[in-house]
Amino acid sequence: MNHSKIPSISTNSATLSIKRRRLSSSPMLQDVTNHVYTRPSIRHVSDGHSQQQNRRLLNKYIYGDATVIEEVKKRERKIIKDINHFRNAILEIEKESAQIRERQLPDIQYAISKRITMCTELQKELSQQVSQLDLKEGEIEMLRKNEEMNISNLHLKWSVDLQELETELHKKQDDKRLEWEKQLLQLENLKPDETIEQEIRQLKTQMNQVEKEWQELLKNNHEKCDEYSKRLNQEFEEFKSLKTRPMEELIKKQTELKTEKQNLDSQHQLLVQKVEEYDKECRDLENEIDQMEQQISKAEEHTKPLKEELDTFLIEYELEDRKTQDVHELARREEKFYNDKFDKMEHEQLRRRKLENSIDEMKGQIRRFAYMTGEFLDCEVDYAKRCIDNSYSFNRIVPSMLINEEDMLFQEYEMYHDMCLGRGINFNLISVSNKPWTTLRSALVKFLCEKCVPHYHIDLQYVFLSEEMPSQDMLSRDAPKDDKEIELKIEKDSIEIDSCVEKIESGSEGLPSSILQETTHTSSGIGIIKFKLIPVFEGSTLEGKPIDFYFLEVCDPRMISILDNVVSPTHTMKSPISLIFKKLLLDTKSCLWFNLNDKYNYRSLLDLSNKISQMKNVKNGRRSI
């Protein structure tokens, strides 16, 4: 029980053995006034003296003696602490007793029964193996004797057959010899005649031939006998090997079974040792179980008076739990009501954005969005009226501390983008800032990949145009060459760029790093990203009219001044970059994002936005400066 979590109670305090006595005011006060400076073991003073002392302490408490009141408070806090201490002790005792009853005792009983069954099964298996080994040895002995008898029988059989063949051949040979000898004797006894002599001579010649044939037959017979004996010997050897092979296999199997028996004997010894060890462990566990049962009985006797308090606490807990469930049900209804309101608010916000975009389109002005945080600038920002210092107005003013560039595109820019794609017109987005605004570029590429990849084929071109040095193709994977110039051709409703083209098929993962990362330029210029969006009809190979979308990056003071001169009616410039600005502002739908987070150089951007707001629409759809 050294690992028990039951809180221990300090025995140094004498307040636990103090018996409460009722006084005129309260039991707590009576206990404090009677035993504030005394210990239970040394109360041997006289009755009169103690009554006088109690009366004096009671008077001090009634008339507000601070030390007595403080002692009463200490006793009250000590009693509350002891009550909480006993409650925790009761909970821990019940947890441990439940754990011992529900987990440890069943696990120990299950382990003991499991080991007993394993021992019995092993003993049964050993007895079966021993009986099987005895049977196998009897079978091996019987097979050995059968094989020896079969071999001797075969030897006798083949020897008898060979003897019979030899006797038969000798008998045939003797019969032929007798027959010829009889014929010879008859011929010798006959008197010869010329014809007969001639026949004799003929017969002699025939006899010579017959003898030759007979010698040949004898030779062939011997050869055949030799071949037949060889064949019989070969078949006998094959039969002998065929019969001896199972014998060898049985001998081999017998040796394997003997080794297996030795292994099983060793395993049996080990299992017997384990059984003895398990018996010892079982005895130890039984002793531990007896000790635990004694401890459990002591704990149950100790917890009997505390279970009554636990029952009362459980009743209070059930009441509080019902109240909590009621509160959860109320919170669920409030959450459902809030979610409905939030969905309605989002729907209304989407409708408001569409209406604002329609109003901006009816006004005919170029859309001007400001991205800024007002507390860092020395100007007044009115987000409701969308104006700065009451003189610079915008279509939107987006707080940069609350909304990043990606959320800004989906919340404020998306309606303008969908409108231009729905109408099938060329449009642009121009970012104007005093420093490179790389996060807007990467956010715009991801925005287009997410919205347009499933419905459009997208061709991407990215160039950096400068009037101080040769322009750069930002998508070219070759080494930069000073003599390679980017050619731009201004058409009626588009700008054609002679540069590398990347196809966006799945997303922004396969695009070059120059689009998504910040690029450093040693000269002043503008970055142009041209997206050619070709509509794809679902279930058809036909393609719609391509739409050109231009993203311009104006991020240095010189390019901002050129853009300012382009929108000013009194200035005329014919530089290539000014022609690009004028073409995009006059012949395509335009939207400008002003990054006003530069604390010192934002006034020029405000003046530029004011000049752009004064551009007018004419009857042919173009704008005039």
XYZ file of C-alpha atoms in Angstrom:
625
model
C 0.000 0.000 0.000
C 2.985 2.329 -0.316
C 1.679 3.497 -3.683
C -1.723 4.513 -2.281
C -3.093 7.956 -3.114
C -5.141 8.199 0.116
C -4.286 11.507 1.859
C -2.533 11.080 5.194
C -3.673 12.875 8.327
C -1.172 14.650 10.542
C -1.195 13.380 14.156
C 0.731 16.350 15.581
C -2.350 18.508 15.873
C -4.226 18.138 19.124
C -7.446 19.535 17.745
C -8.592 16.133 16.375
C -9.060 14.626 19.849
C -10.906 17.598 21.297
C -14.517 16.776 22.158
C -17.056 19.466 21.442
C -19.142 20.729 24.303
C -22.111 22.949 24.048
C -21.876 26.451 25.506
C -24.344 29.255 25.549
C -23.273 30.773 22.216
C -22.066 28.070 19.734
C -20.171 24.746 19.747
C -17.343 26.248 17.725
C -16.945 29.125 20.200
C -17.231 26.750 23.184
C -14.453 24.537 21.753
C -12.154 27.490 21.100
C -12.759 29.229 24.414
C -12.305 26.046 26.384
C -9.142 24.761 24.662
C -7.442 27.653 22.934
C -4.169 27.311 24.785
C -4.459 23.822 26.314
C -3.635 20.259 25.195
C -5.915 17.230 25.833
C -3.398 15.439 28.001
C -2.844 18.154 30.686
C -6.337 19.203 31.795
C -6.073 18.809 35.573
C -6.956 22.321 36.818
C -9.745 22.996 39.234
C -13.378 23.458 38.147
C -13.718 26.977 39.511
C -10.579 28.188 37.846
C -11.617 26.721 34.476
C -15.102 28.226 34.639
C -13.637 31.621 35.453
C -11.181 31.336 32.545
C -13.932 30.253 30.109
C -16.117 33.162 31.197
C -13.224 35.571 30.649
C -12.509 34.218 27.152
C -16.224 34.353 26.278
C -16.365 37.970 27.345
C -13.349 38.711 25.180
C -15.038 37.083 22.150
C -18.362 38.919 22.758
C -16.636 42.309 23.163
C -14.450 41.817 20.095
C -11.030 40.642 21.247
C -9.008 40.251 18.045
C -6.833 37.323 19.201
C -9.808 35.226 20.279
C -11.733 35.978 17.068
C -8.662 35.082 15.037
C -8.305 31.818 16.956
C -11.987 31.014 16.263
C -11.448 31.667 12.550
C -8.371 29.449 12.563
C -10.365 26.629 14.192
C -13.171 27.004 11.648
C -10.725 26.901 8.733
C -8.983 23.873 10.310
C -12.286 22.001 10.633
C -13.287 22.792 7.026
C -9.856 21.655 5.852
C -10.193 18.383 7.827
C -13.670 17.787 6.338
C -12.327 18.209 2.803
C -9.363 16.024 3.752
C -11.635 13.188 4.928
C -13.793 13.507 1.777
C -10.722 13.069 -0.425
C -9.584 10.133 1.736
C -12.994 8.462 1.324
C -12.905 8.892 -2.468
C -9.364 7.481 -2.740
C -10.212 4.499 -0.477
C -13.259 3.691 -2.582
C -11.260 4.007 -5.804
C -8.553 1.651 -4.528
C -11.010 -0.880 -3.139
C -12.984 -0.855 -6.414
C -9.750 -1.217 -8.385
C -8.663 -4.190 -6.229
C -12.077 -5.892 -6.505
C -12.666 -5.219 -10.189
C -9.172 -5.430 -11.701
C -6.447 -7.011 -9.580
C -8.355 -9.950 -7.979
C -9.995 -11.171 -11.251
C -6.686 -10.805 -13.089
C -4.824 -12.855 -10.427
C -7.507 -15.561 -10.392
C -7.529 -15.688 -14.186
C -3.703 -15.973 -14.331
C -3.696 -18.823 -11.764
C -6.401 -20.791 -13.587
C -4.696 -20.176 -16.933
C -1.360 -21.518 -15.654
C -3.039 -24.594 -14.083
C -4.787 -25.429 -17.376
C -1.515 -24.930 -19.269
C 0.278 -27.373 -16.911
C -2.437 -30.023 -17.289
C -2.423 -29.658 -21.076
C 1.360 -30.005 -21.184
C 1.219 -33.155 -19.017
C -1.422 -34.660 -21.319
C 0.648 -33.761 -24.366
C 3.780 -35.358 -22.824
C 1.951 -38.603 -22.037
C 0.562 -38.683 -25.613
C 4.053 -38.111 -27.078
C 5.559 -40.927 -24.948
C 2.839 -43.396 -26.031
C 3.276 -42.353 -29.668
C 7.052 -42.896 -29.429
C 6.500 -46.433 -28.049
C 4.107 -47.231 -30.907
C 6.585 -45.895 -33.466
C 9.405 -48.042 -32.067
C 7.190 -51.206 -32.323
C 6.272 -50.292 -35.912
C 9.938 -49.777 -36.831
C 10.947 -53.168 -35.386
C 8.101 -54.937 -37.195
C 8.996 -53.247 -40.519
C 12.665 -54.231 -40.135
C 11.739 -57.925 -39.621
C 9.293 -57.839 -42.562
C 11.975 -56.404 -44.857
C 14.514 -59.073 -43.878
C 11.952 -61.840 -44.551
C 11.012 -60.273 -47.919
C 14.659 -60.142 -48.989
C 15.290 -63.809 -48.072
C 12.076 -64.886 -49.861
C 13.129 -63.013 -52.992
C 16.554 -64.638 -52.960
C 14.928 -68.087 -52.718
C 12.384 -67.306 -55.410
C 14.938 -66.068 -57.938
C 17.320 -68.953 -57.240
C 14.482 -71.485 -57.805
C 13.461 -69.787 -61.077
C 17.040 -69.775 -62.293
C 17.484 -73.471 -61.455
C 14.285 -74.379 -63.304
C 15.411 -72.507 -66.423
C 18.804 -74.207 -66.369
C 17.245 -77.719 -65.994
C 14.820 -77.017 -68.819
C 17.620 -75.897 -71.128
C 19.750 -78.952 -70.290
C 16.771 -81.230 -70.919
C 16.126 -79.698 -74.366
C 19.813 -79.971 -75.205
C 19.943 -83.677 -74.164
C 16.803 -84.486 -76.171
C 18.271 -82.917 -79.299
C 21.579 -84.695 -78.795
C 19.852 -88.097 -78.399
C 17.769 -87.504 -81.460
C 20.788 -86.681 -83.604
C 22.811 -89.525 -82.206
C 20.003 -91.977 -83.124
C 19.935 -90.607 -86.613
C 23.721 -90.968 -86.887
C 23.632 -94.561 -85.740
C 20.936 -95.405 -88.240
C 22.896 -93.788 -91.002
C 26.087 -95.556 -90.023
C 24.375 -98.988 -90.053
C 22.948 -98.477 -93.526
C 24.951 -99.573 -96.494
C 25.964 -96.716 -98.506
C 24.734 -96.229 -102.029
C 25.958 -93.772 -104.528
C 22.854 -91.819 -104.231
C 22.947 -92.344 -100.536
C 26.583 -91.417 -100.326
C 25.823 -88.366 -102.245
C 23.025 -87.678 -99.840
C 25.409 -88.440 -97.003
C 27.848 -85.954 -98.316
C 25.064 -83.506 -98.691
C 23.884 -84.324 -95.217
C 27.418 -83.940 -93.888
C 27.592 -80.558 -95.423
C 24.182 -79.863 -93.980
C 25.388 -81.286 -90.671
C 28.374 -78.966 -90.727
C 26.065 -76.104 -91.411
C 23.717 -77.304 -88.674
C 26.665 -77.606 -86.266
C 27.716 -74.112 -87.165
C 24.178 -72.921 -86.600
C 24.071 -74.969 -83.440
C 27.312 -73.322 -82.237
C 25.871 -69.965 -83.119
C 22.687 -70.861 -81.258
C 24.763 -71.986 -78.275
C 26.693 -68.735 -78.427
C 23.503 -66.685 -78.752
C 21.946 -68.719 -75.984
C 24.893 -68.028 -73.688
C 24.813 -64.365 -74.584
C 21.083 -64.211 -73.904
C 21.557 -66.058 -70.664
C 24.267 -63.595 -69.645
C 22.040 -60.628 -70.619
C 19.089 -62.134 -68.827
C 21.150 -62.798 -65.702
C 22.534 -59.256 -65.835
C 19.040 -57.864 -66.242
C 17.817 -60.018 -63.374
C 20.712 -58.841 -61.211
C 20.002 -55.217 -62.136
C 16.283 -55.605 -61.380
C 17.225 -57.371 -58.172
C 19.515 -54.467 -57.175
C 16.783 -51.962 -58.050
C 14.243 -53.940 -56.076
C 16.703 -54.219 -53.217
C 17.379 -50.440 -53.239
C 13.636 -49.808 -53.522
C 13.010 -51.914 -50.446
C 16.006 -50.641 -48.459
C 15.097 -46.936 -48.997
C 11.998 -47.019 -46.684
C 14.178 -48.864 -44.192
C 16.704 -46.038 -44.249
C 13.940 -43.473 -44.018
C 12.477 -45.287 -41.025
C 15.906 -45.428 -39.358
C 16.372 -41.724 -40.034
C 12.909 -40.973 -38.701
C 13.685 -43.086 -35.640
C 16.806 -41.028 -34.907
C 14.798 -37.805 -35.369
C 12.109 -39.097 -33.033
C 14.749 -40.014 -30.470
C 16.220 -36.522 -30.595
C 12.712 -35.067 -30.409
C 12.031 -37.271 -27.405
C 15.191 -36.002 -25.724
C 14.117 -32.419 -26.446
C 10.662 -33.120 -25.068
C 12.209 -34.656 -21.974
C 14.281 -31.524 -21.430
C 11.196 -29.372 -22.038
C 9.314 -31.558 -19.606
C 11.965 -30.909 -16.958
C 11.795 -27.195 -17.652
C 8.004 -27.236 -17.457
C 8.148 -29.124 -14.185
C 10.476 -26.448 -12.822
C 8.128 -23.742 -14.122
C 5.173 -25.502 -12.520
C 7.032 -25.515 -9.211
C 7.845 -21.843 -9.647
C 4.217 -21.084 -10.530
C 3.067 -23.017 -7.465
C 5.380 -20.900 -5.368
C 4.066 -17.730 -7.042
C 0.505 -18.930 -6.428
C 1.254 -19.413 -2.744
C 2.814 -15.932 -2.608
C -0.202 -14.508 -4.412
C -2.558 -16.255 -2.025
C -0.681 -14.698 0.877
C -0.877 -11.290 -0.785
C -4.596 -11.813 -1.452
C -5.144 -12.657 2.227
C -3.288 -9.507 3.236
C -5.259 -7.434 0.718
C -8.550 -8.915 1.944
C -7.606 -7.973 5.488
C -6.757 -4.460 4.319
C -10.012 -4.293 2.360
C -11.996 -5.373 5.414
C -10.238 -2.737 7.499
C -10.887 -0.120 4.806
C -14.563 -1.130 4.581
C -14.923 -0.804 8.347
C -13.221 2.562 8.150
C -15.419 3.736 5.250
C -18.782 2.629 6.684
C -19.379 5.928 8.547
C -18.171 7.829 5.494
C -20.502 6.120 3.005
C -23.493 7.813 4.577
C -21.915 11.193 3.908
C -21.073 10.008 0.392
C -24.733 9.154 -0.263
C -25.783 12.642 0.755
C -23.065 14.109 -1.468
C -24.234 11.927 -4.368
C -27.782 13.202 -3.980
C -26.477 16.779 -4.046
C -24.326 15.897 -7.065
C -27.334 14.499 -8.955
C -29.251 17.682 -8.278
C -26.348 19.786 -9.511
C -25.927 17.493 -12.519
C -29.571 17.997 -13.488
C -29.082 21.743 -13.225
C -25.965 21.438 -15.396
C -27.857 19.443 -18.030
C -30.560 22.104 -18.071
C -27.880 24.750 -18.568
C -26.314 22.676 -21.404
C -29.692 22.341 -23.097
C -30.199 26.094 -22.836
C -26.699 26.679 -24.243
C -27.427 24.315 -27.157
C -30.593 26.201 -28.032
C -28.741 29.510 -27.797
C -25.947 28.155 -29.997
C -28.460 26.983 -32.630
C -30.113 30.390 -32.526
C -26.718 32.071 -32.896
C -25.699 29.810 -35.837
C -28.961 30.598 -37.637
C -28.365 34.303 -37.109
C -24.749 33.940 -38.279
C -25.789 32.125 -41.483
C -28.352 34.805 -42.143
C -25.731 37.479 -41.493
C -23.330 35.842 -43.974
C -26.093 35.673 -46.588
C -26.943 39.321 -46.027
C -23.259 40.253 -46.162
C -22.882 38.483 -49.526
C -25.973 40.263 -50.840
C -24.591 43.572 -49.566
C -21.305 42.998 -51.368
C -23.134 42.244 -54.615
C -25.178 45.415 -54.196
C -22.052 47.465 -53.448
C -20.365 46.054 -56.558
C -23.458 46.879 -58.640
C -23.467 50.422 -57.228
C -19.764 50.841 -58.018
C -20.433 49.586 -61.536
C -23.331 52.049 -61.979
C -21.148 54.938 -60.847
C -18.677 54.079 -63.622
C -15.575 55.059 -61.695
C -12.415 53.004 -61.442
C -12.492 50.945 -58.294
C -10.003 52.135 -55.694
C -9.339 50.004 -52.631
C -7.142 51.105 -49.717
C -5.208 48.636 -47.554
C -4.024 50.348 -44.396
C -4.000 50.598 -40.605
C -5.076 54.035 -39.419
C -3.396 54.181 -36.010
C 0.090 54.112 -37.602
C -0.601 57.156 -39.838
C -1.104 60.805 -38.964
C -4.531 60.997 -40.603
C -8.162 60.336 -39.733
C -9.715 57.216 -41.234
C -13.486 56.835 -41.406
C -14.138 53.195 -42.303
C -17.922 53.702 -42.450
C -17.779 56.639 -44.913
C -14.749 55.126 -46.692
C -12.737 58.299 -46.680
C -9.456 59.581 -45.259
C -9.193 63.098 -43.807
C -12.711 63.762 -45.239
C -11.166 64.474 -48.668
C -9.845 61.210 -50.065
C -12.599 58.707 -50.842
C -12.263 54.998 -51.719
C -14.607 52.199 -52.704
C -13.230 50.082 -49.827
C -10.887 50.701 -46.926
C -9.570 47.392 -45.589
C -7.798 47.291 -42.178
C -4.525 45.397 -42.636
C -4.353 44.433 -38.955
C -7.587 42.413 -39.246
C -7.567 40.967 -42.787
C -4.612 39.509 -44.704
C -4.225 39.679 -48.471
C -5.791 36.277 -49.179
C -8.931 37.012 -47.134
C -9.083 40.480 -48.690
C -9.243 38.970 -52.190
C -12.039 36.569 -51.247
C -14.077 39.139 -49.283
C -13.659 42.415 -51.201
C -12.251 41.631 -54.666
C -14.163 38.449 -55.568
C -17.377 40.207 -56.697
C -15.458 42.414 -59.165
C -13.551 39.381 -60.501
C -16.709 37.264 -60.984
C -18.496 40.177 -62.699
C -15.701 40.621 -65.278
C -15.528 36.895 -65.999
C -19.307 36.688 -66.286
C -19.351 39.512 -68.841
C -16.337 38.086 -70.729
C -14.412 41.401 -70.749
C -10.710 42.046 -70.260
C -9.860 43.505 -66.867
C -6.918 44.262 -64.638
C -5.785 44.651 -61.038
C -3.075 47.222 -60.262
C -1.238 47.171 -56.939
C 0.278 50.525 -55.977
C 2.718 50.669 -53.074
C 6.022 52.269 -52.118
C 7.611 48.843 -51.509
C 7.283 45.467 -53.289
C 3.975 43.846 -52.347
C 4.869 40.158 -52.858
C 2.182 38.751 -50.552
C -0.584 40.219 -52.753
C 0.972 38.639 -55.856
C 1.242 35.159 -54.335
C -2.251 35.453 -52.797
C -3.685 36.464 -56.213
C -2.083 33.448 -57.948
C -3.519 31.082 -55.312
C -6.898 32.843 -55.587
C -7.007 32.283 -59.359
C -5.904 28.645 -59.036
C -8.667 27.948 -56.534
C -11.486 29.731 -58.389
C -10.684 29.357 -62.087
C -8.700 26.127 -62.614
C -11.799 23.834 -62.730
C -13.589 26.036 -65.298
C -10.813 27.715 -67.355
C -7.595 26.899 -69.163
C -5.090 29.427 -67.788
C -1.953 30.611 -69.608
C 0.444 32.659 -67.475
C 3.090 35.219 -68.550
C 5.240 37.254 -66.151
C 7.644 40.011 -67.246
C 9.433 42.921 -65.613
C 9.481 46.059 -67.783
C 12.010 48.817 -67.220
C 13.124 51.952 -69.118
C 16.623 51.952 -67.592
C 17.739 48.423 -68.560
C 16.544 45.530 -70.731
C 13.287 43.940 -69.605
C 13.263 40.489 -67.994
C 11.182 37.390 -68.606
C 10.587 36.155 -65.039
C 9.451 32.689 -66.236
C 12.498 31.990 -68.404
C 14.593 29.085 -67.135
C 17.558 30.009 -69.357
C 20.423 32.240 -68.254
C 19.536 35.946 -68.664
C 20.933 37.596 -71.783
C 21.402 41.354 -72.112
C 20.605 41.380 -75.817
C 17.227 39.654 -75.463
C 14.480 42.280 -75.262
C 10.829 41.633 -74.354
C 8.531 42.756 -77.175
C 5.050 44.105 -76.401
C 2.370 44.630 -79.037
C -0.630 46.795 -78.123
C -3.737 45.497 -79.878
C -7.234 46.924 -79.926
C -8.440 45.209 -76.753
C -5.313 43.503 -75.388
C -1.543 43.648 -74.927
C 0.433 40.822 -76.542
C 3.682 39.864 -74.760
C 6.487 37.917 -76.435
C 7.621 35.808 -73.435
C 7.517 32.328 -71.967
C 4.074 30.878 -71.250
C 3.265 28.620 -68.289
C 0.059 26.584 -68.188
C -1.727 26.320 -64.841
C -3.362 22.886 -64.784
C -3.771 21.862 -61.152
C -2.556 24.563 -58.796
C 0.324 26.794 -57.806
C 2.627 23.926 -56.780
C 4.348 23.490 -60.151
C 4.841 27.210 -60.897
C 8.315 28.817 -60.853
C 9.479 30.275 -57.545
C 9.807 33.770 -59.083
C 5.988 34.152 -59.018
C 5.382 33.266 -55.388
C 8.605 34.643 -53.842
C 9.985 38.141 -53.610
C 12.313 39.165 -56.461
C 14.886 41.943 -56.195
C 15.313 44.383 -59.081
C 18.231 46.773 -59.416
C 16.298 49.221 -61.585
C 12.939 50.961 -61.579
C 10.100 49.276 -63.451
C 6.766 47.482 -63.298
C 5.872 43.817 -63.100
C 3.126 42.543 -65.413
C 1.455 39.160 -64.977
C -0.915 38.299 -67.814
C -3.480 35.544 -67.289
C -5.280 34.302 -70.426
C -8.477 32.622 -69.191
C -10.124 30.331 -71.765
C -13.568 29.044 -70.657
C -14.065 25.261 -70.769
C -17.574 23.856 -71.234
C -18.322 20.761 -69.164
C -18.835 17.623 -71.248
C -17.620 19.299 -74.455
C -14.306 19.922 -76.209
C -15.366 23.430 -77.279
C -13.712 26.470 -75.731
C -15.143 29.948 -75.228
C -13.774 33.393 -75.944
C -10.481 33.990 -74.092
C -10.399 36.676 -71.388
C -7.207 38.614 -70.582
C -6.559 39.525 -66.955
C -3.572 41.755 -66.149
C -1.928 42.193 -62.765
C 0.440 45.182 -62.548
C 2.902 45.787 -59.746
C 3.765 49.476 -59.256
C 6.129 49.538 -56.302
C 8.679 52.365 -56.637
C 8.354 56.199 -56.613
C 9.352 56.683 -60.266
C 6.641 54.330 -61.576
C 4.108 55.964 -59.223
C 5.032 59.379 -60.716
C 4.594 57.996 -64.256
C 1.160 56.658 -63.331
C 0.344 60.037 -61.762
C 1.316 61.836 -64.994
C -0.792 59.407 -67.047
C -3.976 60.201 -65.075
C -3.238 63.942 -64.993
C -4.934 65.791 -67.902
C -2.156 68.394 -68.191
C 0.737 66.003 -68.710
C 1.465 64.070 -71.862
C 4.038 61.251 -71.913
C 4.868 58.774 -74.632
C 7.161 56.364 -72.794
C 6.370 52.633 -73.242
C 5.294 52.186 -69.619
C 2.992 55.212 -69.767
C 1.368 53.766 -72.905
C 0.764 50.475 -71.055
C -0.812 52.366 -68.119
C -3.027 54.372 -70.451
C -4.081 51.302 -72.463
C -5.100 49.346 -69.358
C -6.868 52.274 -67.657
C -8.807 53.396 -70.734
C -9.664 50.141 -72.570
C -10.048 47.527 -69.823
C -12.001 47.277 -66.600
C -9.628 48.462 -63.857
C -9.267 48.051 -60.120
C -6.449 49.603 -58.066
C -5.233 48.479 -54.651
C -3.306 51.147 -52.680
C -1.035 49.903 -49.893
C -0.984 52.870 -47.472
C 1.006 51.208 -44.673
C 4.116 53.317 -45.375
C 4.143 55.858 -42.571
C 6.040 58.551 -44.475
C 5.179 58.298 -48.210
C 1.464 57.642 -48.324
C 0.321 61.170 -49.263
C 1.409 60.783 -52.887
C -0.725 57.642 -53.129
C -3.732 59.489 -51.720
C -3.320 62.258 -54.325
C -2.999 59.640 -57.077
C -6.224 57.894 -55.966
C -8.023 61.237 -55.970
C -6.956 61.918 -59.580
C -8.058 58.453 -60.702
C -11.488 58.990 -59.147
C -12.015 61.971 -61.514
C -11.671 59.918 -64.711
C -14.950 59.946 -66.706
C -16.749 57.460 -68.899
C -17.629 58.392 -72.506
C -20.296 56.925 -74.772
C -18.139 54.353 -76.560
C -17.248 52.624 -73.262
C -13.770 54.158 -72.985
C -12.688 56.463 -70.229
C -11.369 59.970 -70.637
C -8.810 61.715 -68.483
